[in-house]
Amino acid sequence: MDKDKREYFIYVRGKAVLVSEEVYKAYWKITEHEKYLQRKDWKYGVIPFSALDYDGHFVDNIIDERIDLEKIVEVKMQIEELNKALATLTKEERELMEAIFYKEESLRSIGEKEKVTHQAIGKRRDRILEKLRKILEDKF
């Protein structure tokens, strides 16, 4: 068949509809792009809104069973309480806790900076942790 005389059809509701080559190519370009996007969605676990119920409660319909929402809320509340407890510490106490737990400095290096033994730093740390434990005791 001659290329100029070729007929192009797309199917609409099960019926072949004769279209121009331009419309045919545009249709398939869009269709292939949609398939490409769908493959990406599947790959990354994206749920399209069209897959959800139409009850208007989208949040109820997209629950991820792998996420323990109660645990997340519980941990967030614990972090808030810990931050409140840390706020009750003196500046020196906070700096020591930050050096040990956030900067991961050794007791020995902290002791050298402050010109005291690492045992003295350890005792100071233990007193601060006990203070925090008492503050948080009734919270958890």
CSV table of N, CA and C in Angstrom, one decimal:
chain,number,residue,atom,x,y,z
A,1,MET,N,0.9,-1.2,0.0
A,1,MET,CA,0.0,0.0,0.0
A,1,MET,C,0.9,1.2,0.0
A,2,ASP,N,0.6,2.2,-0.8
A,2,ASP,CA,1.3,3.4,-0.9
A,2,ASP,C,1.2,4.2,0.4
A,3,LYS,N,2.3,4.9,0.8
A,3,LYS,CA,2.3,5.6,2.1
A,3,LYS,C,1.3,6.7,2.0
A,4,ASP,N,1.1,7.4,0.9
A,4,ASP,CA,0.1,8.5,0.8
A,4,ASP,C,-1.3,8.0,0.9
A,5,LYS,N,-1.6,6.8,0.5
A,5,LYS,CA,-3.0,6.3,0.5
A,5,LYS,C,-3.3,5.5,1.8
A,6,ARG,N,-2.4,5.5,2.8
A,6,ARG,CA,-2.6,4.7,4.0
A,6,ARG,C,-3.7,5.4,4.8
A,7,GLU,N,-4.5,4.5,5.4
A,7,GLU,CA,-5.6,5.0,6.2
A,7,GLU,C,-5.3,4.8,7.7
A,8,TYR,N,-5.7,5.7,8.5
A,8,TYR,CA,-5.4,5.6,10.0
A,8,TYR,C,-6.7,5.6,10.7
A,9,PHE,N,-6.7,4.7,11.7
A,9,PHE,CA,-7.9,4.5,12.5
A,9,PHE,C,-7.5,4.5,14.0
A,10,ILE,N,-8.4,5.1,14.8
A,10,ILE,CA,-8.3,4.9,16.2
A,10,ILE,C,-9.6,4.4,16.7
A,11,TYR,N,-9.6,3.7,17.8
A,11,TYR,CA,-10.8,3.0,18.2
A,11,TYR,C,-11.5,3.8,19.4
A,12,VAL,N,-12.7,4.2,19.2
A,12,VAL,CA,-13.5,4.9,20.1
A,12,VAL,C,-14.7,4.1,20.5
A,13,ARG,N,-14.8,3.7,21.7
A,13,ARG,CA,-15.9,2.8,22.2
A,13,ARG,C,-16.1,1.6,21.3
A,14,GLY,N,-15.0,1.0,21.0
A,14,GLY,CA,-15.0,-0.3,20.2
A,14,GLY,C,-15.2,-0.1,18.7
A,15,LYS,N,-15.3,1.1,18.3
A,15,LYS,CA,-15.5,1.3,16.8
A,15,LYS,C,-14.3,2.0,16.2
A,16,ALA,N,-13.9,1.5,15.0
A,16,ALA,CA,-12.8,2.2,14.3
A,16,ALA,C,-13.3,3.5,13.7
A,17,VAL,N,-12.5,4.5,13.9
A,17,VAL,CA,-12.8,5.8,13.4
A,17,VAL,C,-11.7,6.3,12.5
A,18,LEU,N,-11.9,6.6,11.3
A,18,LEU,CA,-10.9,7.1,10.3
A,18,LEU,C,-10.5,8.4,10.7
A,19,VAL,N,-9.1,8.6,10.8
A,19,VAL,CA,-8.6,9.9,11.2
A,19,VAL,C,-7.4,10.2,10.3
A,20,SER,N,-7.0,11.5,10.4
A,20,SER,CA,-5.8,11.9,9.6
A,20,SER,C,-4.5,11.3,10.2
A,21,GLU,N,-3.4,11.3,9.5
A,21,GLU,CA,-2.2,10.8,10.0
A,21,GLU,C,-1.7,11.7,11.2
A,22,GLU,N,-2.0,13.0,11.1
A,22,GLU,CA,-1.6,13.9,12.2
A,22,GLU,C,-2.3,13.6,13.5
A,23,VAL,N,-3.6,13.3,13.4
A,23,VAL,CA,-4.4,13.0,14.6
A,23,VAL,C,-4.0,11.6,15.1
A,24,TYR,N,-3.7,10.7,14.2
A,24,TYR,CA,-3.3,9.3,14.6
A,24,TYR,C,-2.0,9.4,15.4
A,25,LYS,N,-1.0,10.1,14.9
A,25,LYS,CA,0.3,10.2,15.6
A,25,LYS,C,0.1,11.0,16.9
A,26,ALA,N,-0.7,12.0,16.9
A,26,ALA,CA,-0.9,12.7,18.2
A,26,ALA,C,-1.5,11.8,19.2
A,27,TYR,N,-2.5,11.1,18.8
A,27,TYR,CA,-3.2,10.1,19.7
A,27,TYR,C,-2.2,9.1,20.3
A,28,TRP,N,-1.4,8.5,19.5
A,28,TRP,CA,-0.5,7.5,20.0
A,28,TRP,C,0.7,8.1,20.8
A,29,LYS,N,1.0,9.3,20.5
A,29,LYS,CA,2.0,10.0,21.3
A,29,LYS,C,1.5,10.2,22.8
A,30,ILE,N,0.3,10.7,22.8
A,30,ILE,CA,-0.3,10.9,24.2
A,30,ILE,C,-0.5,9.5,24.9
A,31,THR,N,-1.0,8.5,24.2
A,31,THR,CA,-1.2,7.2,24.7
A,31,THR,C,0.1,6.6,25.3
A,32,GLU,N,1.1,6.7,24.5
A,32,GLU,CA,2.4,6.1,24.9
A,32,GLU,C,3.0,6.9,26.1
A,33,HIS,N,2.8,8.2,26.1
A,33,HIS,CA,3.2,9.0,27.3
A,33,HIS,C,2.5,8.6,28.5
A,34,GLU,N,1.2,8.4,28.4
A,34,GLU,CA,0.4,8.0,29.6
A,34,GLU,C,0.9,6.6,30.1
A,35,LYS,N,1.2,5.7,29.2
A,35,LYS,CA,1.7,4.4,29.6
A,35,LYS,C,3.1,4.5,30.3
A,36,TYR,N,3.9,5.4,29.8
A,36,TYR,CA,5.2,5.7,30.4
A,36,TYR,C,5.0,6.2,31.9
A,37,LEU,N,4.1,7.2,32.0
A,37,LEU,CA,3.9,7.7,33.4
A,37,LEU,C,3.3,6.7,34.3
A,38,GLN,N,2.4,5.8,33.8
A,38,GLN,CA,1.9,4.8,34.6
A,38,GLN,C,2.9,3.8,35.1
A,39,ARG,N,3.9,3.5,34.2
A,39,ARG,CA,5.0,2.6,34.6
A,39,ARG,C,5.8,3.2,35.7
A,40,LYS,N,6.1,4.5,35.6
A,40,LYS,CA,6.8,5.2,36.6
A,40,LYS,C,6.0,5.2,37.9
A,41,ASP,N,4.7,5.4,37.9
A,41,ASP,CA,3.9,5.4,39.1
A,41,ASP,C,4.0,4.0,39.7
A,42,TRP,N,3.9,2.9,39.0
A,42,TRP,CA,4.0,1.6,39.5
A,42,TRP,C,5.4,1.4,40.1
A,43,LYS,N,6.4,1.8,39.5
A,43,LYS,CA,7.8,1.7,40.0
A,43,LYS,C,7.9,2.3,41.3
A,44,TYR,N,7.4,3.5,41.5
A,44,TYR,CA,7.6,4.3,42.7
A,44,TYR,C,6.4,4.2,43.7
A,45,GLY,N,5.4,3.3,43.4
A,45,GLY,CA,4.3,3.1,44.3
A,45,GLY,C,3.3,4.2,44.5
A,46,VAL,N,3.2,5.0,43.4
A,46,VAL,CA,2.2,6.2,43.4
A,46,VAL,C,0.8,5.7,43.2
A,47,ILE,N,-0.1,6.1,44.0
A,47,ILE,CA,-1.5,5.7,43.9
A,47,ILE,C,-2.3,6.9,43.2
A,48,PRO,N,-2.8,6.7,42.0
A,48,PRO,CA,-3.6,7.8,41.4
A,48,PRO,C,-4.9,8.0,42.1
A,49,PHE,N,-5.4,9.3,42.1
A,49,PHE,CA,-6.6,9.6,42.8
A,49,PHE,C,-7.8,8.8,42.1
A,50,SER,N,-7.7,8.5,40.8
A,50,SER,CA,-8.7,7.8,40.2
A,50,SER,C,-8.9,6.4,40.7
A,51,ALA,N,-7.9,5.9,41.4
A,51,ALA,CA,-8.0,4.5,42.0
A,51,ALA,C,-8.8,4.6,43.4
A,52,LEU,N,-9.0,5.8,43.9
A,52,LEU,CA,-9.6,5.9,45.2
A,52,LEU,C,-11.1,5.9,45.1
A,53,ASP,N,-11.8,5.6,46.2
A,53,ASP,CA,-13.2,5.7,46.3
A,53,ASP,C,-13.6,7.1,46.1
A,54,TYR,N,-14.8,7.4,45.6
A,54,TYR,CA,-15.3,8.7,45.4
A,54,TYR,C,-16.2,9.2,46.6
A,55,ASP,N,-15.8,8.8,47.8
A,55,ASP,CA,-16.6,9.2,48.9
A,55,ASP,C,-16.2,10.5,49.6
A,56,GLY,N,-15.1,11.1,49.0
A,56,GLY,CA,-14.6,12.4,49.5
A,56,GLY,C,-13.7,12.3,50.7
A,57,HIS,N,-13.4,11.1,51.1
A,57,HIS,CA,-12.5,10.9,52.2
A,57,HIS,C,-11.2,10.3,51.8
A,58,PHE,N,-10.4,11.1,51.1
A,58,PHE,CA,-9.2,10.6,50.5
A,58,PHE,C,-8.2,10.0,51.5
A,59,VAL,N,-8.1,10.7,52.7
A,59,VAL,CA,-7.2,10.2,53.7
A,59,VAL,C,-7.5,8.8,54.2
A,60,ASP,N,-8.8,8.5,54.3
A,60,ASP,CA,-9.2,7.2,54.7
A,60,ASP,C,-8.9,6.1,53.7
A,61,ASN,N,-8.8,6.5,52.4
A,61,ASN,CA,-8.6,5.6,51.3
A,61,ASN,C,-7.1,5.3,51.0
A,62,ILE,N,-6.2,6.1,51.5
A,62,ILE,CA,-4.8,6.0,51.2
A,62,ILE,C,-3.9,5.6,52.4
A,63,ILE,N,-4.4,4.8,53.2
A,63,ILE,CA,-3.7,4.4,54.4
A,63,ILE,C,-2.6,3.4,54.0
A,64,ASP,N,-1.4,3.7,54.5
A,64,ASP,CA,-0.2,2.9,54.2
A,64,ASP,C,-0.1,2.0,55.4
A,65,GLU,N,-0.3,0.7,55.2
A,65,GLU,CA,-0.3,-0.3,56.3
A,65,GLU,C,1.1,-0.4,56.9
A,66,ARG,N,2.2,0.0,56.2
A,66,ARG,CA,3.5,-0.2,56.7
A,66,ARG,C,3.9,0.9,57.7
A,67,ILE,N,3.1,1.9,57.8
A,67,ILE,CA,3.4,3.0,58.7
A,67,ILE,C,2.5,2.9,60.0
A,68,ASP,N,3.1,2.9,61.1
A,68,ASP,CA,2.4,2.8,62.4
A,68,ASP,C,2.2,4.3,62.9
A,69,LEU,N,1.1,4.9,62.5
A,69,LEU,CA,0.9,6.3,62.9
A,69,LEU,C,0.8,6.5,64.4
A,70,GLU,N,0.3,5.6,65.1
A,70,GLU,CA,0.3,5.7,66.6
A,70,GLU,C,1.7,5.8,67.2
A,71,LYS,N,2.6,5.0,66.6
A,71,LYS,CA,3.9,5.0,67.1
A,71,LYS,C,4.6,6.3,66.8
A,72,ILE,N,4.4,6.8,65.6
A,72,ILE,CA,5.0,8.1,65.2
A,72,ILE,C,4.5,9.2,66.1
A,73,VAL,N,3.2,9.2,66.4
A,73,VAL,CA,2.7,10.3,67.3
A,73,VAL,C,3.3,10.1,68.7
A,74,GLU,N,3.4,8.9,69.2
A,74,GLU,CA,3.9,8.6,70.5
A,74,GLU,C,5.4,9.1,70.6
A,75,VAL,N,6.2,8.8,69.6
A,75,VAL,CA,7.6,9.2,69.6
A,75,VAL,C,7.7,10.7,69.5
A,76,LYS,N,6.8,11.3,68.7
A,76,LYS,CA,6.8,12.8,68.6
A,76,LYS,C,6.5,13.4,70.0
A,77,MET,N,5.6,12.9,70.7
A,77,MET,CA,5.2,13.4,72.0
A,77,MET,C,6.4,13.2,73.0
A,78,GLN,N,7.1,12.1,72.9
A,78,GLN,CA,8.2,11.8,73.7
A,78,GLN,C,9.3,12.8,73.4
A,79,ILE,N,9.6,13.1,72.2
A,79,ILE,CA,10.6,14.1,71.8
A,79,ILE,C,10.3,15.4,72.3
A,80,GLU,N,9.0,15.8,72.3
A,80,GLU,CA,8.6,17.1,72.8
A,80,GLU,C,8.8,17.2,74.3
A,81,GLU,N,8.5,16.1,75.0
A,81,GLU,CA,8.7,16.1,76.5
A,81,GLU,C,10.2,16.1,76.8
A,82,LEU,N,11.0,15.4,76.0
A,82,LEU,CA,12.4,15.4,76.2
A,82,LEU,C,13.0,16.8,76.0
A,83,ASN,N,12.5,17.5,74.9
A,83,ASN,CA,13.0,18.9,74.7
A,83,ASN,C,12.6,19.8,75.8
A,84,LYS,N,11.4,19.6,76.4
A,84,LYS,CA,11.0,20.4,77.6
A,84,LYS,C,11.9,20.1,78.8
A,85,ALA,N,12.3,18.9,79.0
A,85,ALA,CA,13.1,18.5,80.1
A,85,ALA,C,14.5,19.1,79.8
A,86,LEU,N,15.0,19.0,78.6
A,86,LEU,CA,16.4,19.5,78.3
A,86,LEU,C,16.4,21.0,78.5
A,87,ALA,N,15.3,21.7,78.3
A,87,ALA,CA,15.2,23.2,78.5
A,87,ALA,C,15.4,23.5,80.0
A,88,THR,N,15.1,22.6,80.9
A,88,THR,CA,15.3,22.9,82.3
A,88,THR,C,16.8,22.8,82.8
A,89,LEU,N,17.6,22.3,81.9
A,89,LEU,CA,19.0,22.1,82.3
A,89,LEU,C,19.7,23.5,82.2
A,90,THR,N,20.8,23.6,83.0
A,90,THR,CA,21.6,24.8,82.9
A,90,THR,C,22.4,24.8,81.6
A,91,LYS,N,23.0,26.0,81.3
A,91,LYS,CA,23.7,26.1,80.1
A,91,LYS,C,24.9,25.1,80.0
A,92,GLU,N,25.6,24.9,81.1
A,92,GLU,CA,26.7,24.0,81.2
A,92,GLU,C,26.3,22.5,81.0
A,93,GLU,N,25.1,22.2,81.7
A,93,GLU,CA,24.6,20.8,81.6
A,93,GLU,C,24.2,20.5,80.1
A,94,ARG,N,23.5,21.5,79.5
A,94,ARG,CA,23.1,21.3,78.1
A,94,ARG,C,24.3,21.1,77.2
A,95,GLU,N,25.3,22.0,77.4
A,95,GLU,CA,26.6,21.9,76.6
A,95,GLU,C,27.2,20.5,76.7
A,96,LEU,N,27.3,20.0,78.0
A,96,LEU,CA,27.9,18.7,78.2
A,96,LEU,C,27.1,17.6,77.5
A,97,MET,N,25.7,17.6,77.6
A,97,MET,CA,24.9,16.6,76.9
A,97,MET,C,25.1,16.7,75.4
A,98,GLU,N,25.1,17.9,74.9
A,98,GLU,CA,25.3,18.1,73.5
A,98,GLU,C,26.6,17.6,73.0
A,99,ALA,N,27.7,17.8,73.8
A,99,ALA,CA,29.0,17.3,73.4
A,99,ALA,C,29.1,15.8,73.4
A,100,ILE,N,28.4,15.2,74.4
A,100,ILE,CA,28.4,13.7,74.5
A,100,ILE,C,27.5,13.0,73.5
A,101,PHE,N,26.3,13.5,73.4
A,101,PHE,CA,25.3,12.8,72.6
A,101,PHE,C,25.1,13.3,71.2
A,102,TYR,N,25.3,14.5,70.9
A,102,TYR,CA,25.2,15.0,69.6
A,102,TYR,C,26.5,15.1,68.8
A,103,LYS,N,27.5,15.6,69.5
A,103,LYS,CA,28.8,15.7,68.8
A,103,LYS,C,29.6,14.4,69.0
A,104,GLU,N,29.1,13.5,69.8
A,104,GLU,CA,29.8,12.2,70.1
A,104,GLU,C,31.2,12.4,70.5
A,105,GLU,N,31.5,13.3,71.3
A,105,GLU,CA,32.8,13.5,71.9
A,105,GLU,C,33.0,12.5,73.0
A,106,SER,N,34.2,12.1,73.2
A,106,SER,CA,34.5,11.1,74.3
A,106,SER,C,34.6,11.8,75.6
A,107,LEU,N,34.4,11.1,76.7
A,107,LEU,CA,34.5,11.7,78.0
A,107,LEU,C,35.9,12.2,78.3
A,108,ARG,N,36.9,11.4,77.7
A,108,ARG,CA,38.3,11.8,77.9
A,108,ARG,C,38.6,13.1,77.2
A,109,SER,N,38.1,13.3,76.0
A,109,SER,CA,38.4,14.6,75.3
A,109,SER,C,37.7,15.8,76.0
A,110,ILE,N,36.5,15.5,76.5
A,110,ILE,CA,35.8,16.6,77.2
A,110,ILE,C,36.6,16.9,78.5
A,111,GLY,N,37.0,15.9,79.2
A,111,GLY,CA,37.8,16.1,80.4
A,111,GLY,C,39.0,16.9,80.2
A,112,GLU,N,39.7,16.6,79.1
A,112,GLU,CA,41.0,17.3,78.7
A,112,GLU,C,40.7,18.8,78.5
A,113,LYS,N,39.6,19.1,77.8
A,113,LYS,CA,39.2,20.5,77.5
A,113,LYS,C,38.9,21.2,78.8
A,114,GLU,N,38.2,20.5,79.7
A,114,GLU,CA,37.8,21.2,81.0
A,114,GLU,C,38.8,21.0,82.1
A,115,LYS,N,39.9,20.3,81.8
A,115,LYS,CA,41.0,20.1,82.7
A,115,LYS,C,40.5,19.3,84.0
A,116,VAL,N,39.7,18.3,83.7
A,116,VAL,CA,39.2,17.4,84.8
A,116,VAL,C,39.3,16.0,84.3
A,117,THR,N,39.2,15.0,85.1
A,117,THR,CA,39.3,13.6,84.7
A,117,THR,C,38.1,13.2,83.9
A,118,HIS,N,38.2,12.1,83.1
A,118,HIS,CA,37.1,11.6,82.4
A,118,HIS,C,36.0,11.0,83.3
A,119,GLN,N,36.5,10.5,84.5
A,119,GLN,CA,35.6,10.0,85.5
A,119,GLN,C,34.7,11.1,86.1
A,120,ALA,N,35.3,12.3,86.3
A,120,ALA,CA,34.5,13.4,86.7
A,120,ALA,C,33.4,13.8,85.7
A,121,ILE,N,33.8,13.8,84.4
A,121,ILE,CA,32.8,14.1,83.4
A,121,ILE,C,31.7,13.0,83.4
A,122,GLY,N,32.1,11.8,83.5
A,122,GLY,CA,31.1,10.7,83.6
A,122,GLY,C,30.1,10.8,84.7
A,123,LYS,N,30.7,11.2,85.9
A,123,LYS,CA,29.8,11.4,87.0
A,123,LYS,C,28.8,12.6,86.8
A,124,ARG,N,29.3,13.7,86.2
A,124,ARG,CA,28.5,14.8,85.9
A,124,ARG,C,27.4,14.4,84.9
A,125,ARG,N,27.8,13.6,83.9
A,125,ARG,CA,26.8,13.1,82.9
A,125,ARG,C,25.7,12.3,83.6
A,126,ASP,N,26.2,11.4,84.5
A,126,ASP,CA,25.2,10.5,85.2
A,126,ASP,C,24.2,11.3,86.0
A,127,ARG,N,24.7,12.4,86.7
A,127,ARG,CA,23.8,13.2,87.5
A,127,ARG,C,22.8,14.0,86.6
A,128,ILE,N,23.3,14.4,85.4
A,128,ILE,CA,22.3,15.1,84.5
A,128,ILE,C,21.3,14.1,84.0
A,129,LEU,N,21.7,12.9,83.6
A,129,LEU,CA,20.8,11.9,83.1
A,129,LEU,C,19.8,11.5,84.2
A,130,GLU,N,20.2,11.4,85.4
A,130,GLU,CA,19.3,11.1,86.5
A,130,GLU,C,18.3,12.3,86.7
A,131,LYS,N,18.8,13.5,86.6
A,131,LYS,CA,17.9,14.7,86.7
A,131,LYS,C,16.8,14.6,85.6
A,132,LEU,N,17.2,14.3,84.4
A,132,LEU,CA,16.3,14.2,83.2
A,132,LEU,C,15.3,13.0,83.5
A,133,ARG,N,15.8,11.9,84.0
A,133,ARG,CA,15.0,10.7,84.2
A,133,ARG,C,13.9,11.0,85.2
A,134,LYS,N,14.2,11.8,86.3
A,134,LYS,CA,13.2,12.2,87.3
A,134,LYS,C,12.1,13.1,86.6
A,135,ILE,N,12.6,14.0,85.8
A,135,ILE,CA,11.6,14.9,85.2
A,135,ILE,C,10.7,14.2,84.2
A,136,LEU,N,11.2,13.2,83.5
A,136,LEU,CA,10.5,12.4,82.5
A,136,LEU,C,9.7,11.2,83.1
A,137,GLU,N,10.0,10.9,84.3
A,137,GLU,CA,9.5,9.6,85.0
A,137,GLU,C,8.0,9.5,84.9
A,138,ASP,N,7.3,10.6,85.2
A,138,ASP,CA,5.8,10.5,85.2
A,138,ASP,C,5.2,10.7,83.8
A,139,LYS,N,6.1,11.1,82.8
A,139,LYS,CA,5.6,11.4,81.5
A,139,LYS,C,5.4,10.2,80.6
A,140,PHE,N,6.2,9.2,80.9
A,140,PHE,CA,6.1,7.9,80.0
A,140,PHE,C,5.8,6.7,80.8
